PDB file of C-alpha atoms in Angstrom:
ATOM      1  CA  UNK A 496     126.082  81.087 125.878  1.00  0.00           C
ATOM      2  CA  UNK A 497     122.953  81.693 128.529  1.00  0.00           C
ATOM      3  CA  UNK A 498     120.450  79.082 128.237  1.00  0.00           C
ATOM      4  CA  UNK A 499     122.808  76.375 126.672  1.00  0.00           C
ATOM      5  CA  UNK A 500     122.697  73.422 128.683  1.00  0.00           C
ATOM      6  CA  UNK A 501     125.679  72.237 130.449  1.00  0.00           C
ATOM      7  CA  UNK A 502     126.789  68.550 131.476  1.00  0.00           C
ATOM      8  CA  UNK A 503     124.948  65.343 130.525  1.00  0.00           C
ATOM      9  CA  UNK A 504     121.841  67.331 129.880  1.00  0.00           C
ATOM     10  CA  UNK A 505     122.728  69.097 126.736  1.00  0.00           C
ATOM     11  CA  UNK A 506     122.971  66.218 124.352  1.00  0.00           C
ATOM     12  CA  UNK A 507     119.050  65.714 124.626  1.00  0.00           C
ATOM     13  CA  UNK A 508     118.216  69.605 124.823  1.00  0.00           C
ATOM     14  CA  UNK A 509     120.440  70.915 122.202  1.00  0.00           C
ATOM     15  CA  UNK A 510     118.225  69.733 118.898  1.00  0.00           C
ATOM     16  CA  UNK A 511     115.194  71.731 120.859  1.00  0.00           C
ATOM     17  CA  UNK A 512     117.487  74.881 120.844  1.00  0.00           C
ATOM     18  CA  UNK A 513     118.717  74.858 117.193  1.00  0.00           C
ATOM     19  CA  UNK A 514     116.336  77.078 115.309  1.00  0.00           C
ATOM     20  CA  UNK A 515     115.511  79.767 117.320  1.00  0.00           C
ATOM     21  CA  UNK A 516     116.869  82.908 115.482  1.00  0.00           C
ATOM     22  CA  UNK A 517     116.913  83.524 111.387  1.00  0.00           C
ATOM     23  CA  UNK A 518     120.072  82.521 110.332  1.00  0.00           C
ATOM     24  CA  UNK A 519     121.940  81.774 113.559  1.00  0.00           C
ATOM     25  CA  UNK A 520     120.158  78.601 114.297  1.00  0.00           C
ATOM     26  CA  UNK A 521     122.654  76.250 112.830  1.00  0.00           C
ATOM     27  CA  UNK A 522     125.084  78.245 114.921  1.00  0.00           C
ATOM     28  CA  UNK A 523     123.907  76.493 118.247  1.00  0.00           C
ATOM     29  CA  UNK A 524     125.223  73.355 117.357  1.00  0.00           C
ATOM     30  CA  UNK A 525     128.680  74.723 116.615  1.00  0.00           C
ATOM     31  CA  UNK A 526     128.957  76.425 119.772  1.00  0.00           C
ATOM     32  CA  UNK A 527     127.656  72.934 121.823  1.00  0.00           C
ATOM     33  CA  UNK A 528     130.634  71.238 119.748  1.00  0.00           C
ATOM     34  CA  UNK A 529     133.411  73.643 120.616  1.00  0.00           C
ATOM     35  CA  UNK A 530     132.312  73.580 124.374  1.00  0.00           C
ATOM     36  CA  UNK A 531     132.061  69.819 124.613  1.00  0.00           C
ATOM     37  CA  UNK A 532     134.900  68.123 125.954  1.00  0.00           C
ATOM     38  CA  UNK A 533     137.629  67.112 123.569  1.00  0.00           C
ATOM     39  CA  UNK A 534     136.383  63.466 123.291  1.00  0.00           C
ATOM     40  CA  UNK A 535     132.875  63.984 122.412  1.00  0.00           C
ATOM     41  CA  UNK A 536     133.385  66.846 119.425  1.00  0.00           C
ATOM     42  CA  UNK A 537     132.076  66.365 116.406  1.00  0.00           C
ATOM     43  CA  UNK A 538     133.573  67.532 113.171  1.00  0.00           C
ATOM     44  CA  UNK A 539     132.345  68.520 109.666  1.00  0.00           C
ATOM     45  CA  UNK A 540     134.605  67.359 106.772  1.00  0.00           C
ATOM     46  CA  UNK A 541     134.124  70.677 104.874  1.00  0.00           C
ATOM     47  CA  UNK A 542     135.139  72.929 107.679  1.00  0.00           C
ATOM     48  CA  UNK A 543     138.178  75.300 107.217  1.00  0.00           C
ATOM     49  CA  UNK A 544     141.458  74.506 108.885  1.00  0.00           C
ATOM     50  CA  UNK A 545     142.438  76.303 112.082  1.00  0.00           C
ATOM     51  CA  UNK A 546     145.422  77.874 110.198  1.00  0.00           C
ATOM     52  CA  UNK A 547     143.120  79.407 107.529  1.00  0.00           C
ATOM     53  CA  UNK A 548     140.775  80.618 110.386  1.00  0.00           C
ATOM     54  CA  UNK A 549     143.382  82.661 111.807  1.00  0.00           C
ATOM     55  CA  UNK A 550     144.689  84.021 108.750  1.00  0.00           C
ATOM     56  CA  UNK A 551     141.013  85.005 108.011  1.00  0.00           C
ATOM     57  CA  UNK A 552     140.327  86.494 111.232  1.00  0.00           C
ATOM     58  CA  UNK A 553     143.644  88.729 110.999  1.00  0.00           C
ATOM     59  CA  UNK A 554     142.980  90.029 107.752  1.00  0.00           C
ATOM     60  CA  UNK A 555     139.091  91.083 108.938  1.00  0.00           C
ATOM     61  CA  UNK A 556     140.010  92.784 112.259  1.00  0.00           C
ATOM     62  CA  UNK A 557     140.502  96.360 110.724  1.00  0.00           C
ATOM     63  CA  UNK A 558     137.285  95.798 108.637  1.00  0.00           C
ATOM     64  CA  UNK A 559     134.577  98.367 109.633  1.00  0.00           C
ATOM     65  CA  UNK A 560     131.188  96.664 110.291  1.00  0.00           C
ATOM     66  CA  UNK A 561     128.067  97.883 107.985  1.00  0.00           C
ATOM     67  CA  UNK A 562     127.082 100.469 110.775  1.00  0.00           C
ATOM     68  CA  UNK A 563     130.567 101.585 111.706  1.00  0.00           C
ATOM     69  CA  UNK A 564     130.145  99.735 115.191  1.00  0.00           C
ATOM     70  CA  UNK A 565     132.525  97.099 116.510  1.00  0.00           C
ATOM     71  CA  UNK A 566     132.638  94.684 119.312  1.00  0.00           C
ATOM     72  CA  UNK A 567     135.833  92.613 120.307  1.00  0.00           C
ATOM     73  CA  UNK A 568     134.955  89.028 118.823  1.00  0.00           C
ATOM     74  CA  UNK A 569     132.493  90.339 116.474  1.00  0.00           C
ATOM     75  CA  UNK A 570     133.694  89.587 112.911  1.00  0.00           C
ATOM     76  CA  UNK A 571     135.005  86.423 114.855  1.00  0.00           C
ATOM     77  CA  UNK A 572     131.610  85.404 115.481  1.00  0.00           C
ATOM     78  CA  UNK A 573     130.057  86.505 112.454  1.00  0.00           C
ATOM     79  CA  UNK A 574     132.758  84.426 110.317  1.00  0.00           C
ATOM     80  CA  UNK A 575     132.298  81.198 112.186  1.00  0.00           C
ATOM     81  CA  UNK A 576     128.490  81.338 111.827  1.00  0.00           C
ATOM     82  CA  UNK A 577     129.073  81.781 108.252  1.00  0.00           C
ATOM     83  CA  UNK A 578     131.792  78.780 107.921  1.00  0.00           C
ATOM     84  CA  UNK A 579     129.272  76.900 109.724  1.00  0.00           C
ATOM     85  CA  UNK A 580     126.541  77.565 107.336  1.00  0.00           C
ATOM     86  CA  UNK A 581     128.776  77.056 104.257  1.00  0.00           C
ATOM     87  CA  UNK A 582     129.692  73.377 105.484  1.00  0.00           C
ATOM     88  CA  UNK A 583     125.993  72.733 105.998  1.00  0.00           C
ATOM     89  CA  UNK A 584     125.121  73.983 102.705  1.00  0.00           C
ATOM     90  CA  UNK A 585     123.196  71.663 100.285  1.00  0.00           C
ATOM     91  CA  UNK A 586     122.771  71.465  96.290  1.00  0.00           C
ATOM     92  CA  UNK A 587     119.902  70.410  94.669  1.00  0.00           C
ATOM     93  CA  UNK A 588     120.364  68.119  91.795  1.00  0.00           C
ATOM     94  CA  UNK A 589     119.536  70.494  89.337  1.00  0.00           C
ATOM     95  CA  UNK A 590     121.296  73.383  90.937  1.00  0.00           C
ATOM     96  CA  UNK A 591     120.693  75.864  93.695  1.00  0.00           C
ATOM     97  CA  UNK A 592     121.915  75.921  97.447  1.00  0.00           C
ATOM     98  CA  UNK A 593     119.849  75.201 100.269  1.00  0.00           C
ATOM     99  CA  UNK A 594     120.191  74.634 104.111  1.00  0.00           C
ATOM    100  CA  UNK A 595     118.707  72.009 106.424  1.00  0.00           C
ATOM    101  CA  UNK A 596     115.842  73.281 108.595  1.00  0.00           C
ATOM    102  CA  UNK A 597     117.353  71.583 111.899  1.00  0.00           C
ATOM    103  CA  UNK A 598     120.690  69.854 112.158  1.00  0.00           C
ATOM    104  CA  UNK A 599     120.419  67.119 114.899  1.00  0.00           C
ATOM    105  CA  UNK A 600     123.028  65.102 116.571  1.00  0.00           C
ATOM    106  CA  UNK A 601     122.676  62.607 114.606  1.00  0.00           C
ATOM    107  CA  UNK A 602     123.535  64.913 111.679  1.00  0.00           C
ATOM    108  CA  UNK A 603     126.343  65.958 113.476  1.00  0.00           C
ATOM    109  CA  UNK A 604     127.780  62.110 113.787  1.00  0.00           C
ATOM    110  CA  UNK A 605     127.408  61.204 110.339  1.00  0.00           C
ATOM    111  CA  UNK A 606     128.550  64.759 108.938  1.00  0.00           C
ATOM    112  CA  UNK A 607     125.631  64.989 106.962  1.00  0.00           C
ATOM    113  CA  UNK A 608     122.117  66.043 106.918  1.00  0.00           C
ATOM    114  CA  UNK A 609     119.220  63.526 107.083  1.00  0.00           C
ATOM    115  CA  UNK A 610     116.686  66.046 105.391  1.00  0.00           C
ATOM    116  CA  UNK A 611     116.382  65.010 101.978  1.00  0.00           C
ATOM    117  CA  UNK A 612     115.824  68.222  99.919  1.00  0.00           C
ATOM    118  CA  UNK A 613     114.616  71.661 100.930  1.00  0.00           C
ATOM    119  CA  UNK A 614     111.461  72.470 102.708  1.00  0.00           C
ATOM    120  CA  UNK A 615     108.997  75.745 103.087  1.00  0.00           C
ATOM    121  CA  UNK A 616     110.757  78.849 102.074  1.00  0.00           C
ATOM    122  CA  UNK A 617     110.047  80.661 104.967  1.00  0.00           C
ATOM    123  CA  UNK A 618     111.610  83.367 106.985  1.00  0.00           C
ATOM    124  CA  UNK A 619     111.845  81.278 109.859  1.00  0.00           C
ATOM    125  CA  UNK A 620     113.699  78.229 109.178  1.00  0.00           C
ATOM    126  CA  UNK A 621     114.118  78.358 105.151  1.00  0.00           C
ATOM    127  CA  UNK A 622     116.323  79.299 102.602  1.00  0.00           C
ATOM    128  CA  UNK A 623     114.949  82.950 102.473  1.00  0.00           C
ATOM    129  CA  UNK A 624     115.880  83.804 106.009  1.00  0.00           C
ATOM    130  CA  UNK A 625     119.473  82.224 105.834  1.00  0.00           C
ATOM    131  CA  UNK A 626     120.169  83.973 102.742  1.00  0.00           C
ATOM    132  CA  UNK A 627     119.125  87.040 104.083  1.00  0.00           C
ATOM    133  CA  UNK A 628     121.536  86.552 107.108  1.00  0.00           C
ATOM    134  CA  UNK A 629     124.350  85.851 104.583  1.00  0.00           C
ATOM    135  CA  UNK A 630     123.521  88.720 102.827  1.00  0.00           C
ATOM    136  CA  UNK A 631     123.856  91.167 105.738  1.00  0.00           C
ATOM    137  CA  UNK A 632     126.938  89.257 107.098  1.00  0.00           C
ATOM    138  CA  UNK A 633     128.662  89.707 103.448  1.00  0.00           C
ATOM    139  CA  UNK A 634     127.946  93.138 103.440  1.00  0.00           C
ATOM    140  CA  UNK A 635     129.350  93.797 106.798  1.00  0.00           C
ATOM    141  CA  UNK A 636     132.691  92.023 106.158  1.00  0.00           C
ATOM    142  CA  UNK A 637     132.703  93.080 102.572  1.00  0.00           C
ATOM    143  CA  UNK A 638     132.706  89.812 100.949  1.00  0.00           C
ATOM    144  CA  UNK A 639     130.600  90.328  97.494  1.00  0.00           C
ATOM    145  CA  UNK A 640     131.381  86.682  96.483  1.00  0.00           C
ATOM    146  CA  UNK A 641     129.435  85.344  99.664  1.00  0.00           C
ATOM    147  CA  UNK A 642     126.689  88.254  98.994  1.00  0.00           C
ATOM    148  CA  UNK A 643     125.940  86.773  95.012  1.00  0.00           C
ATOM    149  CA  UNK A 644     125.842  83.333  96.448  1.00  0.00           C
ATOM    150  CA  UNK A 645     123.257  84.154  99.294  1.00  0.00           C
ATOM    151  CA  UNK A 646     121.544  86.022  96.417  1.00  0.00           C
ATOM    152  CA  UNK A 647     121.698  83.445  93.898  1.00  0.00           C
ATOM    153  CA  UNK A 648     120.395  80.590  96.388  1.00  0.00           C
ATOM    154  CA  UNK A 649     117.261  82.960  97.247  1.00  0.00           C
ATOM    155  CA  UNK A 650     116.485  83.212  93.623  1.00  0.00           C
ATOM    156  CA  UNK A 651     116.942  79.809  93.107  1.00  0.00           C
ATOM    157  CA  UNK A 652     114.313  79.296  96.114  1.00  0.00           C
ATOM    158  CA  UNK A 653     111.861  81.834  94.583  1.00  0.00           C
ATOM    159  CA  UNK A 654     111.835  80.278  91.330  1.00  0.00           C
ATOM    160  CA  UNK A 655     111.526  76.529  92.569  1.00  0.00           C
ATOM    161  CA  UNK A 656     107.483  75.545  92.256  1.00  0.00           C
ATOM    162  CA  UNK A 657     107.810  72.842  94.591  1.00  0.00           C
ATOM    163  CA  UNK A 658     109.354  75.200  97.461  1.00  0.00           C
ATOM    164  CA  UNK A 659     106.944  77.748  97.001  1.00  0.00           C
ATOM    165  CA  UNK A 660     103.778  75.726  97.107  1.00  0.00           C
ATOM    166  CA  UNK A 661     104.964  74.407 100.774  1.00  0.00           C
ATOM    167  CA  UNK A 662     103.755  78.006 101.881  1.00  0.00           C
ATOM    168  CA  UNK A 663     100.029  77.260 103.171  1.00  0.00           C
ATOM    169  CA  UNK A 664      99.342  80.561 104.922  1.00  0.00           C
ATOM    170  CA  UNK A 665     100.062  84.138 104.596  1.00  0.00           C
ATOM    171  CA  UNK A 666     101.888  84.256 108.136  1.00  0.00           C
ATOM    172  CA  UNK A 667     105.410  86.184 108.657  1.00  0.00           C
ATOM    173  CA  UNK A 668     106.983  83.328 110.406  1.00  0.00           C
ATOM    174  CA  UNK A 669     106.509  80.366 108.014  1.00  0.00           C
ATOM    175  CA  UNK A 670     104.212  82.024 105.232  1.00  0.00           C
ATOM    176  CA  UNK A 671     103.874  84.094 102.507  1.00  0.00           C
ATOM    177  CA  UNK A 672     104.553  87.122 104.748  1.00  0.00           C
ATOM    178  CA  UNK A 673     107.272  86.074 105.720  1.00  0.00           C
ATOM    179  CA  UNK A 674     108.946  85.441 101.996  1.00  0.00           C
ATOM    180  CA  UNK A 675     107.699  88.892 100.866  1.00  0.00           C
ATOM    181  CA  UNK A 676     109.169  90.777 103.783  1.00  0.00           C
ATOM    182  CA  UNK A 677     112.643  89.051 103.482  1.00  0.00           C
ATOM    183  CA  UNK A 678     112.684  89.386  99.724  1.00  0.00           C
ATOM    184  CA  UNK A 679     111.792  93.242  99.810  1.00  0.00           C
ATOM    185  CA  UNK A 680     115.031  93.347 101.963  1.00  0.00           C
ATOM    186  CA  UNK A 681     117.071  91.276 100.027  1.00  0.00           C
ATOM    187  CA  UNK A 682     116.372  93.185  96.764  1.00  0.00           C
ATOM    188  CA  UNK A 683     117.139  96.462  98.333  1.00  0.00           C
ATOM    189  CA  UNK A 684     120.612  95.288  99.150  1.00  0.00           C
ATOM    190  CA  UNK A 685     121.250  92.915  96.001  1.00  0.00           C
ATOM    191  CA  UNK A 686     124.139  93.512  93.922  1.00  0.00           C
ATOM    192  CA  UNK A 687     121.865  92.787  90.776  1.00  0.00           C
ATOM    193  CA  UNK A 688     118.063  93.704  90.513  1.00  0.00           C
ATOM    194  CA  UNK A 689     115.689  91.290  91.923  1.00  0.00           C
ATOM    195  CA  UNK A 690     112.124  91.120  91.090  1.00  0.00           C
ATOM    196  CA  UNK A 691     109.649  91.276  93.981  1.00  0.00           C
ATOM    197  CA  UNK A 692     106.604  90.306  91.740  1.00  0.00           C
ATOM    198  CA  UNK A 693     106.667  86.598  92.268  1.00  0.00           C
ATOM    199  CA  UNK A 694     106.338  87.271  96.040  1.00  0.00           C
ATOM    200  CA  UNK A 695     103.746  89.903  95.827  1.00  0.00           C
ATOM    201  CA  UNK A 696     101.669  87.884  93.745  1.00  0.00           C
ATOM    202  CA  UNK A 697     101.827  84.911  96.282  1.00  0.00           C
ATOM    203  CA  UNK A 698     100.965  86.952  99.089  1.00  0.00           C
ATOM    204  CA  UNK A 699      98.771  89.650  98.010  1.00  0.00           C
ATOM    205  CA  UNK A 700      95.794  87.672  96.906  1.00  0.00           C
ATOM    206  CA  UNK A 701      95.903  85.401 100.051  1.00  0.00           C
ATOM    207  CA  UNK A 702      92.827  85.440 101.837  1.00  0.00           C
ATOM    208  CA  UNK A 703      92.905  85.301 105.602  1.00  0.00           C
ATOM    209  CA  UNK A 704      91.542  82.136 106.803  1.00  0.00           C
ATOM    210  CA  UNK A 705      88.657  82.107 109.081  1.00  0.00           C
ATOM    211  CA  UNK A 706      90.805  81.227 112.386  1.00  0.00           C
ATOM    212  CA  UNK A 707      93.735  83.456 112.019  1.00  0.00           C
ATOM    213  CA  UNK A 708      94.975  85.077 115.108  1.00  0.00           C
ATOM    214  CA  UNK A 709      95.586  88.785 115.168  1.00  0.00           C
ATOM    215  CA  UNK A 710      99.057  88.419 116.360  1.00  0.00           C
ATOM    216  CA  UNK A 711     102.316  89.886 114.731  1.00  0.00           C
ATOM    217  CA  UNK A 712     104.258  86.289 113.927  1.00  0.00           C
ATOM    218  CA  UNK A 713     101.593  84.259 112.888  1.00  0.00           C
ATOM    219  CA  UNK A 714      98.223  86.568 112.707  1.00  0.00           C
ATOM    220  CA  UNK A 715      96.600  89.038 110.588  1.00  0.00           C
ATOM    221  CA  UNK A 716      98.792  92.318 111.889  1.00  0.00           C
ATOM    222  CA  UNK A 717     102.314  90.872 110.429  1.00  0.00           C
ATOM    223  CA  UNK A 718     100.251  89.476 107.325  1.00  0.00           C
ATOM    224  CA  UNK A 719      98.867  92.766 106.523  1.00  0.00           C
ATOM    225  CA  UNK A 720     102.271  94.552 107.252  1.00  0.00           C
ATOM    226  CA  UNK A 721     104.035  92.723 104.853  1.00  0.00           C
ATOM    227  CA  UNK A 722     101.128  93.382 102.245  1.00  0.00           C
ATOM    228  CA  UNK A 723     101.440  97.285 102.530  1.00  0.00           C
ATOM    229  CA  UNK A 724     104.929  97.824 104.077  1.00  0.00           C
ATOM    230  CA  UNK A 725     108.018  99.199 102.325  1.00  0.00           C
ATOM    231  CA  UNK A 726     111.774  99.124 103.334  1.00  0.00           C
ATOM    232  CA  UNK A 727     111.781 102.807 104.135  1.00  0.00           C
ATOM    233  CA  UNK A 728     110.891 102.336 107.994  1.00  0.00           C
ATOM    234  CA  UNK A 729     112.277  99.251 110.131  1.00  0.00           C
ATOM    235  CA  UNK A 730     109.346  97.649 111.324  1.00  0.00           C
ATOM    236  CA  UNK A 731     110.651  94.447 110.200  1.00  0.00           C
ATOM    237  CA  UNK A 732     113.728  95.165 112.196  1.00  0.00           C
ATOM    238  CA  UNK A 733     112.692  92.659 114.949  1.00  0.00           C
ATOM    239  CA  UNK A 734     112.848  89.879 112.543  1.00  0.00           C
ATOM    240  CA  UNK A 735     116.794  90.706 112.333  1.00  0.00           C
ATOM    241  CA  UNK A 736     116.224  91.744 108.375  1.00  0.00           C
ATOM    242  CA  UNK A 737     118.129  94.893 108.787  1.00  0.00           C
TER     243      UNK A 737
END
């Protein structure tokens, strides 16, 4: 993988690499594990057995992906990332799924996350972005059960006042704009209707801060686009929401 450190420096740099792409951030550690020498690999107890993985890959080989475009190894890569996310999926005491913001090497050693609960429901590191990634993967692989779980996780997040209170700005990256943009796309593909009222009420009245930059990810351009945009254009494709 381009950019992935080799040799003794990998252990120091992997935590910095994790978290760069929505929904795929946790897969970097999995790639690191598979490329490491056998004696250095860590295991997650909930990961599927090799025989199960091989059988699933065989069954999916003939399935078309969402846009009818297939590349060698594509379904296997999507499946592997989904299984990685499954292994690190957490449950709140009262119900509802969430995923760690970052998986560190210490977490890998212990096989469990050090994060005590879900953090802010952002596009970049939070449950909304991961849920959308899993929803897209489920649609591509024709897995309605996974799609329902992803949509349920998003709804649980959307109805959790504690998580919503962690959103402190209106940016696309980690604010209310990103939540609304992600919600629009999840709702557009959802198996059951999802209301956009809550994310709209959170974002649309939000005032720009005095020092808000004019940029896209963390600035006024992205925040304003989230306010007025729809899913009829692909302006948010660069956020990997399509």
